[in-house]
Amino acid sequence: MSRLVYVLNGPNLNLLGQREPHLYGAQTLADIQRACAALAGELKLDLRFHQSNREYELIDWIHEARGKAGGLAINPAALTHTSIALLDALNAFEGPVIEVHISNIHKREEFRQKSFVSKRADGVIAGCGAQGYELALRRLARLIDDKG
Ligand code: DQA
């Protein structure tokens, strides 16, 4: 199975570190990307890490991952709660999908407790802070290793 993995980030996550640090912590997306790259090296994963504020770009990266990536982790940010288009794109991806949220969406406002992406995700990590990305990569590596 391919050891290529995509880590995708949705709207406003480019502002991590500045944006509501009481909810999302002090780490920037660049810090998270560096930590993911270091861990991917350890796990022998080939990492593609992207962020966009545009729904279509996230969809295009999911399409790009089709047929070639062994797994995908996504923090869809607010699109989690609204985007059937993102769900449809993920349904067209064959490999394992891990949904990541820095905050615990279940502890927050009612409208954050519905996730369209969870209808497709094989695993969901929420409320583990930026470490959630590392947990997602470890899970993807395990699933890829298990498939051989
Ligand atoms: C988030 C949770 C979402 O509800 C929110 O819109 C985000 C970030 C998280 O990582 O906790 O932008 O996905």
mmCIF file of N, CA and C in Angstrom, residues 33-130:
data_model
loop_
_atom_site.group_PDB
_atom_site.id
_atom_site.type_symbol
_atom_site.label_atom_id
_atom_site.label_comp_id
_atom_site.label_asym_id
_atom_site.label_seq_id
_atom_site.Cartn_x
_atom_site.Cartn_y
_atom_site.Cartn_z
ATOM 1 N N GLN A 33 2.996 21.609 10.926
ATOM 2 C CA GLN A 33 3.542 20.991 9.704
ATOM 3 C C GLN A 33 4.937 20.419 9.971
ATOM 4 N N ARG A 34 5.757 21.179 10.712
ATOM 5 C CA ARG A 34 7.120 20.694 11.042
ATOM 6 C C ARG A 34 7.050 19.414 11.868
ATOM 7 N N ALA A 35 6.170 19.399 12.875
ATOM 8 C CA ALA A 35 6.034 18.209 13.731
ATOM 9 C C ALA A 35 5.553 17.010 12.896
ATOM 10 N N CYS A 36 4.613 17.265 11.988
ATOM 11 C CA CYS A 36 4.103 16.185 11.123
ATOM 12 C C CYS A 36 5.208 15.672 10.204
ATOM 13 N N ALA A 37 6.009 16.594 9.672
ATOM 14 C CA ALA A 37 7.082 16.175 8.755
ATOM 15 C C ALA A 37 8.096 15.311 9.498
ATOM 16 N N ALA A 38 8.430 15.701 10.738
ATOM 17 C CA ALA A 38 9.412 14.928 11.527
ATOM 18 C C ALA A 38 8.852 13.539 11.813
ATOM 19 N N LEU A 39 7.600 13.478 12.217
ATOM 20 C CA LEU A 39 6.986 12.180 12.535
ATOM 21 C C LEU A 39 6.819 11.325 11.274
ATOM 22 N N ALA A 40 6.450 11.964 10.172
ATOM 23 C CA ALA A 40 6.295 11.216 8.910
ATOM 24 C C ALA A 40 7.627 10.558 8.545
ATOM 25 N N GLY A 41 8.722 11.271 8.773
ATOM 26 C CA GLY A 41 10.049 10.701 8.510
ATOM 27 C C GLY A 41 10.272 9.442 9.340
ATOM 28 N N GLU A 42 9.928 9.545 10.630
ATOM 29 C CA GLU A 42 10.075 8.392 11.543
ATOM 30 C C GLU A 42 9.228 7.205 11.094
ATOM 31 N N LEU A 43 8.005 7.512 10.653
ATOM 32 C CA LEU A 43 7.042 6.460 10.287
ATOM 33 C C LEU A 43 7.192 6.020 8.828
ATOM 34 N N LYS A 44 8.158 6.641 8.159
ATOM 35 C CA LYS A 44 8.421 6.334 6.738
ATOM 36 C C LYS A 44 7.193 6.614 5.858
ATOM 37 N N LEU A 45 6.538 7.722 6.171
ATOM 38 C CA LEU A 45 5.413 8.171 5.357
ATOM 39 C C LEU A 45 5.888 9.317 4.464
ATOM 40 N N ASP A 46 5.307 9.403 3.301
ATOM 41 C CA ASP A 46 5.609 10.504 2.385
ATOM 42 C C ASP A 46 4.453 11.504 2.537
ATOM 43 N N LEU A 47 4.751 12.671 3.101
ATOM 44 C CA LEU A 47 3.698 13.600 3.551
ATOM 45 C C LEU A 47 3.411 14.708 2.538
ATOM 46 N N ARG A 48 2.130 14.937 2.276
ATOM 47 C CA ARG A 48 1.687 16.164 1.572
ATOM 48 C C ARG A 48 0.826 16.923 2.572
ATOM 49 N N PHE A 49 1.229 18.141 2.914
ATOM 50 C CA PHE A 49 0.532 18.923 3.953
ATOM 51 C C PHE A 49 0.027 20.211 3.307
ATOM 52 N N HIS A 50 -1.284 20.454 3.375
ATOM 53 C CA HIS A 50 -1.861 21.627 2.711
ATOM 54 C C HIS A 50 -2.905 22.314 3.596
ATOM 55 N N GLN A 51 -3.061 23.605 3.371
ATOM 56 C CA GLN A 51 -4.162 24.348 4.014
ATOM 57 C C GLN A 51 -4.798 25.241 2.966
ATOM 58 N N SER A 52 -6.123 25.374 3.032
ATOM 59 C CA SER A 52 -6.782 26.360 2.171
ATOM 60 C C SER A 52 -8.016 26.918 2.846
ATOM 61 N N ASN A 53 -8.301 28.161 2.503
ATOM 62 C CA ASN A 53 -9.548 28.784 2.951
ATOM 63 C C ASN A 53 -10.660 28.541 1.931
ATOM 64 N N ARG A 54 -10.321 27.849 0.839
ATOM 65 C CA ARG A 54 -11.280 27.624 -0.262
ATOM 66 C C ARG A 54 -11.691 26.162 -0.327
ATOM 67 N N GLU A 55 -12.980 25.943 -0.243
ATOM 68 C CA GLU A 55 -13.522 24.570 -0.256
ATOM 69 C C GLU A 55 -13.043 23.790 -1.482
ATOM 70 N N TYR A 56 -13.070 24.455 -2.671
ATOM 71 C CA TYR A 56 -12.744 23.706 -3.897
ATOM 72 C C TYR A 56 -11.303 23.210 -3.888
ATOM 73 N N GLU A 57 -10.408 23.972 -3.248
ATOM 74 C CA GLU A 57 -9.004 23.528 -3.227
ATOM 75 C C GLU A 57 -8.845 22.260 -2.398
ATOM 76 N N LEU A 58 -9.580 22.191 -1.286
ATOM 77 C CA LEU A 58 -9.550 20.978 -0.456
ATOM 78 C C LEU A 58 -10.091 19.798 -1.264
ATOM 79 N N ILE A 59 -11.169 20.043 -1.990
ATOM 80 C CA ILE A 59 -11.770 18.986 -2.825
ATOM 81 C C ILE A 59 -10.770 18.547 -3.899
ATOM 82 N N ASP A 60 -10.096 19.508 -4.519
ATOM 83 C CA ASP A 60 -9.108 19.157 -5.557
ATOM 84 C C ASP A 60 -7.974 18.313 -4.971
ATOM 85 N N TRP A 61 -7.528 18.614 -3.743
ATOM 86 C CA TRP A 61 -6.448 17.806 -3.141
ATOM 87 C C TRP A 61 -6.939 16.395 -2.827
ATOM 88 N N ILE A 62 -8.204 16.284 -2.423
ATOM 89 C CA ILE A 62 -8.756 14.938 -2.170
ATOM 90 C C ILE A 62 -8.807 14.158 -3.501
ATOM 91 N N HIS A 63 -9.223 14.821 -4.563
ATOM 92 C CA HIS A 63 -9.229 14.154 -5.880
ATOM 93 C C HIS A 63 -7.813 13.738 -6.276
ATOM 94 N N GLU A 64 -6.858 14.618 -6.000
ATOM 95 C CA GLU A 64 -5.448 14.324 -6.340
ATOM 96 C C GLU A 64 -4.954 13.088 -5.573
ATOM 97 N N ALA A 65 -5.443 12.941 -4.332
ATOM 98 C CA ALA A 65 -5.017 11.814 -3.474
ATOM 99 C C ALA A 65 -5.607 10.486 -3.951
ATOM 100 N N ARG A 66 -6.726 10.566 -4.690
ATOM 101 C CA ARG A 66 -7.406 9.336 -5.161
ATOM 102 C C ARG A 66 -6.457 8.487 -5.999
ATOM 103 N N GLY A 67 -6.474 7.204 -5.712
ATOM 104 C CA GLY A 67 -5.704 6.282 -6.538
ATOM 105 C C GLY A 67 -4.223 6.285 -6.259
ATOM 106 N N LYS A 68 -3.747 7.228 -5.412
ATOM 107 C CA LYS A 68 -2.305 7.204 -5.159
ATOM 108 C C LYS A 68 -1.921 7.318 -3.684
ATOM 109 N N ALA A 69 -2.761 7.899 -2.835
ATOM 110 C CA ALA A 69 -2.385 8.031 -1.419
ATOM 111 C C ALA A 69 -2.891 6.833 -0.619
ATOM 112 N N GLY A 70 -2.109 6.460 0.390
ATOM 113 C CA GLY A 70 -2.487 5.345 1.252
ATOM 114 C C GLY A 70 -3.421 5.761 2.367
ATOM 115 N N GLY A 71 -3.553 7.074 2.601
ATOM 116 C CA GLY A 71 -4.444 7.552 3.652
ATOM 117 C C GLY A 71 -4.484 9.069 3.671
ATOM 118 N N LEU A 72 -5.434 9.572 4.428
ATOM 119 C CA LEU A 72 -5.656 11.021 4.441
ATOM 120 C C LEU A 72 -6.144 11.452 5.827
ATOM 121 N N ALA A 73 -5.556 12.507 6.357
ATOM 122 C CA ALA A 73 -6.061 13.116 7.600
ATOM 123 C C ALA A 73 -6.572 14.502 7.236
ATOM 124 N N ILE A 74 -7.673 14.869 7.811
ATOM 125 C CA ILE A 74 -8.235 16.184 7.460
ATOM 126 C C ILE A 74 -8.820 16.873 8.686
ATOM 127 N N ASN A 75 -8.423 18.131 8.863
ATOM 128 C CA ASN A 75 -9.131 19.020 9.779
ATOM 129 C C ASN A 75 -9.928 19.969 8.879
ATOM 130 N N PRO A 76 -11.197 19.666 8.674
ATOM 131 C CA PRO A 76 -11.982 20.471 7.725
ATOM 132 C C PRO A 76 -12.409 21.822 8.298
ATOM 133 N N ALA A 77 -12.063 22.078 9.575
ATOM 134 C CA ALA A 77 -12.442 23.323 10.261
ATOM 135 C C ALA A 77 -13.964 23.519 10.138
ATOM 136 N N ALA A 78 -14.412 24.728 9.853
ATOM 137 C CA ALA A 78 -15.866 24.972 9.855
ATOM 138 C C ALA A 78 -16.600 24.189 8.766
ATOM 139 N N LEU A 79 -15.875 23.757 7.730
ATOM 140 C CA LEU A 79 -16.524 22.984 6.659
ATOM 141 C C LEU A 79 -17.002 21.621 7.152
ATOM 142 N N THR A 80 -16.438 21.180 8.278
ATOM 143 C CA THR A 80 -16.906 19.958 8.942
ATOM 144 C C THR A 80 -18.417 19.946 9.062
ATOM 145 N N HIS A 81 -18.935 21.108 9.470
ATOM 146 C CA HIS A 81 -20.325 21.219 9.902
ATOM 147 C C HIS A 81 -21.276 21.603 8.773
ATOM 148 N N THR A 82 -20.709 21.870 7.585
ATOM 149 C CA THR A 82 -21.553 22.410 6.504
ATOM 150 C C THR A 82 -21.405 21.704 5.166
ATOM 151 N N SER A 83 -20.260 21.039 4.932
ATOM 152 C CA SER A 83 -19.925 20.708 3.545
ATOM 153 C C SER A 83 -20.243 19.274 3.129
ATOM 154 N N ILE A 84 -21.320 19.136 2.380
ATOM 155 C CA ILE A 84 -21.637 17.842 1.764
ATOM 156 C C ILE A 84 -20.692 17.605 0.593
ATOM 157 N N ALA A 85 -20.221 18.689 -0.037
ATOM 158 C CA ALA A 85 -19.269 18.547 -1.155
ATOM 159 C C ALA A 85 -17.971 17.889 -0.685
ATOM 160 N N LEU A 86 -17.530 18.265 0.498
ATOM 161 C CA LEU A 86 -16.307 17.665 1.062
ATOM 162 C C LEU A 86 -16.562 16.195 1.410
ATOM 163 N N LEU A 87 -17.720 15.918 1.969
ATOM 164 C CA LEU A 87 -18.094 14.526 2.267
ATOM 165 C C LEU A 87 -18.117 13.699 0.982
ATOM 166 N N ASP A 88 -18.715 14.240 -0.081
ATOM 167 C CA ASP A 88 -18.782 13.503 -1.349
ATOM 168 C C ASP A 88 -17.382 13.233 -1.887
ATOM 169 N N ALA A 89 -16.500 14.222 -1.787
ATOM 170 C CA ALA A 89 -15.118 14.038 -2.268
ATOM 171 C C ALA A 89 -14.432 12.945 -1.448
ATOM 172 N N LEU A 90 -14.614 12.967 -0.140
ATOM 173 C CA LEU A 90 -13.987 11.944 0.716
ATOM 174 C C LEU A 90 -14.560 10.565 0.416
ATOM 175 N N ASN A 91 -15.834 10.510 0.074
ATOM 176 C CA ASN A 91 -16.450 9.221 -0.295
ATOM 177 C C ASN A 91 -15.843 8.659 -1.577
ATOM 178 N N ALA A 92 -15.243 9.532 -2.377
ATOM 179 C CA ALA A 92 -14.611 9.071 -3.625
ATOM 180 C C ALA A 92 -13.152 8.662 -3.397
ATOM 181 N N PHE A 93 -12.651 8.853 -2.190
ATOM 182 C CA PHE A 93 -11.275 8.454 -1.849
ATOM 183 C C PHE A 93 -11.320 7.054 -1.248
ATOM 184 N N GLU A 94 -10.411 6.204 -1.700
ATOM 185 C CA GLU A 94 -10.501 4.777 -1.349
ATOM 186 C C GLU A 94 -9.868 4.419 -0.006
ATOM 187 N N GLY A 95 -8.892 5.201 0.435
ATOM 188 C CA GLY A 95 -8.096 4.803 1.607
ATOM 189 C C GLY A 95 -8.707 5.263 2.923
ATOM 190 N N PRO A 96 -8.010 4.978 4.030
ATOM 191 C CA PRO A 96 -8.504 5.427 5.339
ATOM 192 C C PRO A 96 -8.473 6.952 5.498
ATOM 193 N N VAL A 97 -9.490 7.433 6.190
ATOM 194 C CA VAL A 97 -9.624 8.882 6.451
ATOM 195 C C VAL A 97 -9.726 9.087 7.961
ATOM 196 N N ILE A 98 -8.876 9.972 8.482
ATOM 197 C CA ILE A 98 -8.955 10.340 9.897
ATOM 198 C C ILE A 98 -9.342 11.818 9.980
ATOM 199 N N GLU A 99 -10.389 12.088 10.725
ATOM 200 C CA GLU A 99 -10.861 13.476 10.935
ATOM 201 C C GLU A 99 -10.198 14.006 12.211
ATOM 202 N N VAL A 100 -9.644 15.194 12.116
ATOM 203 C CA VAL A 100 -8.938 15.781 13.265
ATOM 204 C C VAL A 100 -9.567 17.129 13.626
ATOM 205 N N HIS A 101 -9.780 17.330 14.918
ATOM 206 C CA HIS A 101 -10.136 18.658 15.425
ATOM 207 C C HIS A 101 -9.246 18.966 16.612
ATOM 208 N N ILE A 102 -8.708 20.143 16.624
ATOM 209 C CA ILE A 102 -7.826 20.550 17.725
ATOM 210 C C ILE A 102 -8.637 20.655 19.015
ATOM 211 N N SER A 103 -9.803 21.275 18.902
ATOM 212 C CA SER A 103 -10.672 21.419 20.076
ATOM 213 C C SER A 103 -11.640 20.242 20.135
ATOM 214 N N ASN A 104 -12.257 20.084 21.287
ATOM 215 C CA ASN A 104 -13.280 19.039 21.411
ATOM 216 C C ASN A 104 -14.622 19.626 20.963
ATOM 217 N N ILE A 105 -14.975 19.361 19.712
ATOM 218 C CA ILE A 105 -16.186 19.966 19.133
ATOM 219 C C ILE A 105 -17.455 19.545 19.891
ATOM 220 N N HIS A 106 -17.391 18.423 20.582
ATOM 221 C CA HIS A 106 -18.579 17.926 21.309
ATOM 222 C C HIS A 106 -18.856 18.696 22.594
ATOM 223 N N LYS A 107 -17.842 19.446 23.019
ATOM 224 C CA LYS A 107 -17.966 20.225 24.247
ATOM 225 C C LYS A 107 -18.376 21.659 23.949
ATOM 226 N N ARG A 108 -18.501 21.965 22.645
ATOM 227 C CA ARG A 108 -18.686 23.357 22.243
ATOM 228 C C ARG A 108 -20.131 23.627 21.802
ATOM 229 N N GLU A 109 -20.317 24.644 20.959
ATOM 230 C CA GLU A 109 -21.671 25.011 20.553
ATOM 231 C C GLU A 109 -22.358 23.832 19.850
ATOM 232 N N GLU A 110 -23.673 23.842 19.945
ATOM 233 C CA GLU A 110 -24.520 22.815 19.317
ATOM 234 C C GLU A 110 -24.177 22.622 17.829
ATOM 235 N N PHE A 111 -24.002 23.757 17.116
ATOM 236 C CA PHE A 111 -23.793 23.654 15.655
ATOM 237 C C PHE A 111 -22.482 22.977 15.297
ATOM 238 N N ARG A 112 -21.546 22.886 16.250
ATOM 239 C CA ARG A 112 -20.267 22.208 15.957
ATOM 240 C C ARG A 112 -20.359 20.705 16.205
ATOM 241 N N GLN A 113 -21.466 20.270 16.741
ATOM 242 C CA GLN A 113 -21.550 18.859 17.127
ATOM 243 C C GLN A 113 -22.010 17.966 15.994
ATOM 244 N N LYS A 114 -22.384 18.602 14.874
ATOM 245 C CA LYS A 114 -22.731 17.815 13.682
ATOM 246 C C LYS A 114 -21.538 17.855 12.727
ATOM 247 N N SER A 115 -21.091 16.671 12.322
ATOM 248 C CA SER A 115 -19.993 16.599 11.349
ATOM 249 C C SER A 115 -20.422 15.758 10.162
ATOM 250 N N PHE A 116 -20.457 16.382 8.983
ATOM 251 C CA PHE A 116 -20.710 15.611 7.756
ATOM 252 C C PHE A 116 -19.538 14.680 7.471
ATOM 253 N N VAL A 117 -18.344 15.150 7.789
ATOM 254 C CA VAL A 117 -17.119 14.379 7.495
ATOM 255 C C VAL A 117 -17.083 13.084 8.305
ATOM 256 N N SER A 118 -17.656 13.100 9.499
ATOM 257 C CA SER A 118 -17.672 11.884 10.335
ATOM 258 C C SER A 118 -18.452 10.745 9.693
ATOM 259 N N LYS A 119 -19.333 11.082 8.747
ATOM 260 C CA LYS A 119 -20.077 10.031 8.026
ATOM 261 C C LYS A 119 -19.134 9.175 7.185
ATOM 262 N N ARG A 120 -17.945 9.718 6.903
ATOM 263 C CA ARG A 120 -16.973 8.995 6.074
ATOM 264 C C ARG A 120 -15.726 8.587 6.873
ATOM 265 N N ALA A 121 -15.409 9.362 7.917
ATOM 266 C CA ALA A 121 -14.132 9.141 8.614
ATOM 267 C C ALA A 121 -14.070 7.749 9.228
ATOM 268 N N ASP A 122 -12.895 7.133 9.148
ATOM 269 C CA ASP A 122 -12.671 5.845 9.808
ATOM 270 C C ASP A 122 -12.301 6.059 11.265
ATOM 271 N N GLY A 123 -11.763 7.224 11.578
ATOM 272 C CA GLY A 123 -11.440 7.581 12.953
ATOM 273 C C GLY A 123 -11.588 9.075 13.134
ATOM 274 N N VAL A 124 -11.907 9.494 14.352
ATOM 275 C CA VAL A 124 -12.083 10.923 14.657
ATOM 276 C C VAL A 124 -11.273 11.252 15.894
ATOM 277 N N ILE A 125 -10.467 12.298 15.808
ATOM 278 C CA ILE A 125 -9.667 12.741 16.957
ATOM 279 C C ILE A 125 -10.062 14.182 17.253
ATOM 280 N N ALA A 126 -10.554 14.431 18.450
ATOM 281 C CA ALA A 126 -10.991 15.786 18.802
ATOM 282 C C ALA A 126 -10.579 16.090 20.226
ATOM 283 N N GLY A 127 -10.083 17.310 20.427
ATOM 284 C CA GLY A 127 -9.787 17.751 21.785
ATOM 285 C C GLY A 127 -8.403 17.366 22.271
ATOM 286 N N CYS A 128 -7.561 16.884 21.393
ATOM 287 C CA CYS A 128 -6.176 16.517 21.780
ATOM 288 C C CYS A 128 -5.191 17.602 21.377
ATOM 289 N N GLY A 129 -5.707 18.792 21.034
ATOM 290 C CA GLY A 129 -4.827 19.877 20.629
ATOM 291 C C GLY A 129 -4.091 19.526 19.340
ATOM 292 N N ALA A 130 -2.948 20.197 19.151
ATOM 293 C CA ALA A 130 -2.164 19.965 17.934
ATOM 294 C C ALA A 130 -1.625 18.540 17.879
#
